[in-house]
Amino acid sequence: MYLQMKLRHYKCSDCGTPFKTTSPNAVRCPKCGKALTGAEPAESAAEISAVDGGTAGRLTVNAAVRFAVESSGIGETTMTIGTRSVLYGAHCAVLHPWFLAVAWSKLYGFPWDVRLWASFWLHDIGYISKPNMDGSEGETHVELGARIMGLLFGESWAAFTAAHSRYWAKRNGRQFSRLCVADKLAFVLTPAWLYLPMTRATGELSEYMLRAKERQAGSEHFTDYESARLNSADAREWLEGLKSYTRRWIEEHRNGGADNWTVGACAESTAAFR
């Protein structure tokens, strides 16, 4: 069993300062110091209530998400699927960059350049506030991180960061960057036991499964094995199929070259960062 403390709201009778506390006992005004012993809270509050472990877990997760959103200045009204993805989904800002660093190390050696680390942390930040992941709005997520990288390190790093999306690169007639290849390997390295619960929690998974089916239908580079799994309703089988295709794409393109596998994206975007 876990105990939940109710946050109580008070207003000082002397100076009128409003304040909050979880203490059910004597409280003191933080401005004038007046002790408000026995004072009633400004809002009615339930006493300590007992909840089971499952509920306590959900309360803890919700509190953590609220704290992250409030600390970052993102209002609850902008808790779109893109924002959720950056907070605790496939593009989680505290997890994905580390998988990306490992992937870069496997492909190109340890990333000693601090500008690479900046791109690892900034490349997906543009998903914040996006209403979808792969739609017309979501496809432009590359632009915010690219602009920041451009301001910090110059236009070449802006282009490098923007071209981490092979669909953005294809649509704008650009060469995908090494960041794109490492980003794909980061996805492959993320274990299913972590990836699937995260993307289910954010709502991304259903969009990814639908979009992967649409994209493989327009490409001849999926094997029969991959196509069968990408059309499966089982999320784990779908993920196996997508990772199989992604591994082969990485091996084919890790050293650059033309990307003839990727079907042009449907979204429109500005051809910036040239």
Tab-separated table of C-alpha atoms in Angstrom:
chain	number	residue	atom	x	y	z
A	1	MET	CA	0.000	0.000	0.000
A	2	TYR	CA	1.176	3.571	-0.747
A	3	LEU	CA	0.154	6.850	0.884
A	4	GLN	CA	-0.961	9.787	-1.194
A	5	MET	CA	-0.660	13.267	0.368
A	6	LYS	CA	-3.150	15.884	-0.780
A	7	LEU	CA	-1.670	19.259	-1.757
A	8	ARG	CA	-3.476	21.939	0.305
A	9	HIS	CA	-3.940	25.583	-0.715
A	10	TYR	CA	-3.876	28.309	1.969
A	11	LYS	CA	-4.218	32.092	2.060
A	12	CYS	CA	-2.598	34.116	4.864
A	13	SER	CA	-5.172	36.088	6.888
A	14	ASP	CA	-2.642	38.892	7.583
A	15	CYS	CA	-0.940	39.626	4.251
A	16	GLY	CA	-3.197	37.692	1.899
A	17	THR	CA	-0.361	35.645	0.356
A	18	PRO	CA	-1.579	32.363	-1.200
A	19	PHE	CA	0.652	29.309	-0.772
A	20	LYS	CA	0.609	25.508	-0.910
A	21	THR	CA	1.701	22.700	1.420
A	22	THR	CA	1.146	18.978	1.921
A	23	SER	CA	1.325	19.315	5.708
A	24	PRO	CA	-1.990	18.668	7.506
A	25	ASN	CA	-0.602	20.284	10.674
A	26	ALA	CA	0.532	23.818	11.601
A	27	VAL	CA	1.688	25.906	8.666
A	28	ARG	CA	3.458	29.252	8.395
A	29	CYS	CA	3.065	31.991	5.797
A	30	PRO	CA	6.235	32.038	3.652
A	31	LYS	CA	6.031	35.861	3.271
A	32	CYS	CA	5.163	37.346	6.674
A	33	GLY	CA	5.905	34.317	8.832
A	34	LYS	CA	2.512	34.242	10.558
A	35	ALA	CA	1.724	30.795	12.014
A	36	LEU	CA	-1.623	29.521	10.801
A	37	THR	CA	-2.164	26.793	13.373
A	38	GLY	CA	-5.435	25.013	12.868
A	39	ALA	CA	-6.179	26.959	9.705
A	40	GLU	CA	-8.513	25.478	7.182
A	41	PRO	CA	-7.208	25.148	3.591
A	42	ALA	CA	-8.622	27.453	0.941
A	43	GLU	CA	-9.849	24.373	-0.920
A	44	SER	CA	-11.367	21.314	0.670
A	45	ALA	CA	-8.877	18.457	0.737
A	46	ALA	CA	-9.363	14.771	1.356
A	47	GLU	CA	-7.244	13.294	4.104
A	48	ILE	CA	-4.513	10.764	3.415
A	49	SER	CA	-5.904	7.961	1.300
A	50	ALA	CA	-4.546	4.504	0.673
A	51	VAL	CA	-4.119	3.294	-2.899
A	52	ASP	CA	-2.866	0.057	-4.357
A	53	GLY	CA	0.521	-0.388	-5.999
A	54	GLY	CA	-0.781	-0.213	-9.577
A	55	THR	CA	-2.560	3.082	-8.959
A	56	ALA	CA	0.471	4.457	-7.149
A	57	GLY	CA	2.626	3.579	-10.123
A	58	ARG	CA	0.325	5.415	-12.500
A	59	LEU	CA	0.255	8.432	-10.191
A	60	THR	CA	4.057	8.465	-10.108
A	61	VAL	CA	4.355	8.300	-13.894
A	62	ASN	CA	1.734	11.010	-14.372
A	63	ALA	CA	3.465	13.239	-11.834
A	64	ALA	CA	6.802	12.751	-13.594
A	65	VAL	CA	5.302	13.645	-16.963
A	66	ARG	CA	3.593	16.738	-15.537
A	67	PHE	CA	6.855	17.829	-13.926
A	68	ALA	CA	8.765	17.422	-17.203
A	69	VAL	CA	6.146	19.361	-19.148
A	70	GLU	CA	5.864	22.181	-16.597
A	71	SER	CA	9.636	22.459	-16.237
A	72	SER	CA	10.093	22.718	-19.997
A	73	GLY	CA	7.399	25.376	-20.349
A	74	ILE	CA	5.195	23.153	-22.519
A	75	GLY	CA	1.523	23.586	-21.649
A	76	GLU	CA	-0.808	20.635	-21.299
A	77	THR	CA	-2.690	21.846	-24.355
A	78	THR	CA	0.397	21.050	-26.463
A	79	MET	CA	0.783	17.497	-25.189
A	80	THR	CA	0.487	16.191	-28.710
A	81	ILE	CA	1.760	12.817	-29.881
A	82	GLY	CA	5.011	14.495	-30.921
A	83	THR	CA	5.521	16.015	-27.489
A	84	ARG	CA	4.803	12.690	-25.820
A	85	SER	CA	7.302	10.997	-28.113
A	86	VAL	CA	10.076	13.369	-27.023
A	87	LEU	CA	9.142	13.049	-23.351
A	88	TYR	CA	8.689	9.288	-23.028
A	89	GLY	CA	8.310	7.680	-26.449
A	90	ALA	CA	10.424	6.512	-29.373
A	91	HIS	CA	12.324	9.810	-29.421
A	92	CYS	CA	12.664	10.121	-25.648
A	93	ALA	CA	15.197	12.876	-24.999
A	94	VAL	CA	16.843	11.023	-22.117
A	95	LEU	CA	17.162	7.654	-23.885
A	96	HIS	CA	17.312	7.932	-27.673
A	97	PRO	CA	20.498	10.071	-27.849
A	98	TRP	CA	22.412	7.368	-25.942
A	99	PHE	CA	21.298	4.645	-28.350
A	100	LEU	CA	22.305	6.993	-31.155
A	101	ALA	CA	25.765	7.489	-29.643
A	102	VAL	CA	26.243	3.709	-29.410
A	103	ALA	CA	25.061	3.314	-33.004
A	104	TRP	CA	27.477	5.998	-34.247
A	105	SER	CA	30.326	4.286	-32.401
A	106	LYS	CA	29.517	0.970	-34.077
A	107	LEU	CA	29.364	2.525	-37.539
A	108	TYR	CA	31.968	5.274	-37.549
A	109	GLY	CA	33.930	5.116	-34.302
A	110	PHE	CA	33.493	7.010	-31.055
A	111	PRO	CA	31.915	10.485	-31.552
A	112	TRP	CA	34.661	12.701	-30.153
A	113	ASP	CA	33.306	15.858	-31.793
A	114	VAL	CA	31.055	17.764	-29.385
A	115	ARG	CA	28.987	18.921	-32.366
A	116	LEU	CA	27.971	15.329	-32.989
A	117	TRP	CA	26.697	15.046	-29.421
A	118	ALA	CA	24.721	18.257	-29.917
A	119	SER	CA	23.105	16.769	-33.014
A	120	PHE	CA	22.273	13.580	-31.100
A	121	TRP	CA	20.293	15.609	-28.558
A	122	LEU	CA	18.749	18.179	-30.909
A	123	HIS	CA	17.857	16.345	-34.121
A	124	ASP	CA	14.375	15.209	-32.980
A	125	ILE	CA	13.450	18.143	-30.751
A	126	GLY	CA	11.206	19.439	-33.534
A	127	TYR	CA	8.663	16.713	-32.764
A	128	ILE	CA	7.522	18.809	-29.800
A	129	SER	CA	3.973	20.060	-30.496
A	130	LYS	CA	3.601	18.005	-33.695
A	131	PRO	CA	0.127	16.416	-34.059
A	132	ASN	CA	1.525	13.392	-35.917
A	133	MET	CA	4.860	11.633	-36.458
A	134	ASP	CA	4.992	10.917	-40.193
A	135	GLY	CA	2.281	13.162	-41.579
A	136	SER	CA	2.726	16.563	-43.203
A	137	GLU	CA	3.518	18.209	-39.862
A	138	GLY	CA	5.625	15.431	-38.389
A	139	GLU	CA	7.870	15.220	-41.461
A	140	THR	CA	9.010	18.810	-40.795
A	141	HIS	CA	10.359	17.931	-37.357
A	142	VAL	CA	13.921	18.065	-38.727
A	143	GLU	CA	13.799	21.820	-39.187
A	144	LEU	CA	13.896	23.063	-35.578
A	145	GLY	CA	16.942	21.054	-34.561
A	146	ALA	CA	18.638	21.990	-37.825
A	147	ARG	CA	18.065	25.690	-37.209
A	148	ILE	CA	19.523	25.452	-33.719
A	149	MET	CA	22.543	23.526	-35.002
A	150	GLY	CA	22.973	26.169	-37.700
A	151	LEU	CA	22.961	28.974	-35.152
A	152	LEU	CA	25.466	27.143	-32.969
A	153	PHE	CA	27.832	25.598	-35.509
A	154	GLY	CA	27.058	26.873	-38.998
A	155	GLU	CA	25.049	25.873	-42.042
A	156	SER	CA	26.923	22.655	-42.739
A	157	TRP	CA	25.797	21.278	-39.380
A	158	ALA	CA	22.266	22.480	-40.019
A	159	ALA	CA	22.241	20.490	-43.265
A	160	PHE	CA	23.805	17.486	-41.529
A	161	THR	CA	21.074	17.495	-38.877
A	162	ALA	CA	18.164	18.099	-41.256
A	163	ALA	CA	19.281	15.213	-43.470
A	164	HIS	CA	18.927	12.705	-40.641
A	165	SER	CA	15.514	11.977	-42.147
A	166	ARG	CA	15.836	10.016	-45.385
A	167	TYR	CA	12.296	11.044	-46.346
A	168	TRP	CA	13.101	14.739	-45.869
A	169	ALA	CA	16.339	14.261	-47.820
A	170	LYS	CA	14.561	12.386	-50.620
A	171	ARG	CA	11.808	14.979	-50.921
A	172	ASN	CA	14.287	17.863	-51.055
A	173	GLY	CA	16.769	16.226	-53.388
A	174	ARG	CA	19.413	16.006	-50.693
A	175	GLN	CA	21.885	13.299	-49.699
A	176	PHE	CA	21.003	11.686	-46.363
A	177	SER	CA	23.680	12.237	-43.725
A	178	ARG	CA	25.609	9.803	-41.567
A	179	LEU	CA	23.340	10.927	-38.741
A	180	CYS	CA	20.491	9.303	-40.673
A	181	VAL	CA	22.288	5.954	-40.848
A	182	ALA	CA	23.212	6.042	-37.159
A	183	ASP	CA	19.651	7.051	-36.285
A	184	LYS	CA	18.329	3.973	-38.079
A	185	LEU	CA	20.776	1.739	-36.232
A	186	ALA	CA	19.716	3.348	-32.946
A	187	PHE	CA	16.169	2.176	-33.715
A	188	VAL	CA	17.438	-1.361	-34.423
A	189	LEU	CA	19.420	-1.382	-31.165
A	190	THR	CA	16.424	-0.343	-29.051
A	191	PRO	CA	15.070	-3.588	-27.558
A	192	ALA	CA	11.462	-4.570	-28.217
A	193	TRP	CA	10.719	-4.794	-24.484
A	194	LEU	CA	11.488	-1.062	-24.262
A	195	TYR	CA	10.363	0.218	-27.662
A	196	LEU	CA	6.898	-1.354	-27.753
A	197	PRO	CA	5.654	-0.222	-24.311
A	198	MET	CA	6.960	3.309	-24.911
A	199	THR	CA	5.320	3.695	-28.301
A	200	ARG	CA	2.076	2.171	-27.045
A	201	ALA	CA	2.026	4.640	-24.161
A	202	THR	CA	2.436	7.639	-26.474
A	203	GLY	CA	0.102	6.390	-29.194
A	204	GLU	CA	2.896	6.300	-31.799
A	205	LEU	CA	2.801	2.568	-32.421
A	206	SER	CA	-0.457	2.463	-34.366
A	207	GLU	CA	0.699	5.279	-36.652
A	208	TYR	CA	4.077	3.624	-37.246
A	209	MET	CA	2.473	0.279	-38.081
A	210	LEU	CA	0.084	1.864	-40.561
A	211	ARG	CA	2.762	4.025	-42.179
A	212	ALA	CA	5.204	1.109	-42.554
A	213	LYS	CA	2.544	-0.911	-44.375
A	214	GLU	CA	1.891	1.979	-46.766
A	215	ARG	CA	5.579	2.496	-47.467
A	216	GLN	CA	6.419	-1.151	-48.072
A	217	ALA	CA	3.488	-1.375	-50.470
A	218	GLY	CA	5.207	1.202	-52.669
A	219	SER	CA	8.683	-0.340	-52.548
A	220	GLU	CA	10.255	-3.410	-54.107
A	221	HIS	CA	13.061	-3.599	-51.539
A	222	PHE	CA	11.168	-5.480	-48.835
A	223	THR	CA	11.664	-9.231	-48.706
A	224	ASP	CA	8.685	-11.580	-48.476
A	225	TYR	CA	9.613	-12.243	-44.849
A	226	GLU	CA	9.589	-8.509	-44.056
A	227	SER	CA	6.388	-7.793	-45.964
A	228	ALA	CA	4.535	-10.586	-44.150
A	229	ARG	CA	5.572	-9.242	-40.770
A	230	LEU	CA	4.906	-5.620	-41.619
A	231	ASN	CA	1.334	-6.627	-42.492
A	232	SER	CA	0.916	-8.545	-39.241
A	233	ALA	CA	-1.424	-7.214	-36.567
A	234	ASP	CA	1.029	-8.453	-33.937
A	235	ALA	CA	3.249	-5.552	-32.890
A	236	ARG	CA	6.240	-7.748	-32.068
A	237	GLU	CA	6.144	-9.437	-35.485
A	238	TRP	CA	5.731	-6.047	-37.166
A	239	LEU	CA	8.775	-4.746	-35.304
A	240	GLU	CA	10.855	-7.763	-36.350
A	241	GLY	CA	9.989	-7.130	-39.992
A	242	LEU	CA	10.816	-3.422	-39.812
A	243	LYS	CA	14.104	-4.027	-38.033
A	244	SER	CA	15.087	-6.645	-40.624
A	245	TYR	CA	14.500	-4.151	-43.446
A	246	THR	CA	16.271	-1.369	-41.543
A	247	ARG	CA	19.367	-3.509	-40.935
A	248	ARG	CA	19.640	-4.202	-44.662
A	249	TRP	CA	19.131	-0.526	-45.493
A	250	ILE	CA	21.950	0.387	-43.097
A	251	GLU	CA	24.370	-2.127	-44.620
A	252	GLU	CA	23.576	-0.864	-48.109
A	253	HIS	CA	23.878	2.849	-47.266
A	254	ARG	CA	26.284	3.169	-44.324
A	255	ASN	CA	28.969	4.683	-46.579
A	256	GLY	CA	26.628	7.002	-48.457
A	257	GLY	CA	25.523	6.669	-52.057
A	258	ALA	CA	22.136	7.076	-53.709
A	259	ASP	CA	19.102	5.962	-51.741
A	260	ASN	CA	16.959	4.090	-54.239
A	261	TRP	CA	15.109	2.180	-51.529
A	262	THR	CA	13.204	5.057	-49.943
A	263	VAL	CA	9.886	5.969	-51.510
A	264	GLY	CA	9.380	9.735	-51.726
A	265	ALA	CA	7.452	11.164	-48.766
A	266	CYS	CA	3.987	12.566	-49.265
A	267	ALA	CA	4.456	15.643	-47.082
A	268	GLU	CA	5.614	19.027	-48.295
A	269	SER	CA	8.420	20.933	-46.664
A	270	THR	CA	10.706	23.850	-47.285
A	271	ALA	CA	13.943	22.929	-48.992
A	272	ALA	CA	16.014	24.852	-46.465
A	273	PHE	CA	19.483	24.080	-45.129
A	274	ARG	CA	21.132	23.783	-48.522
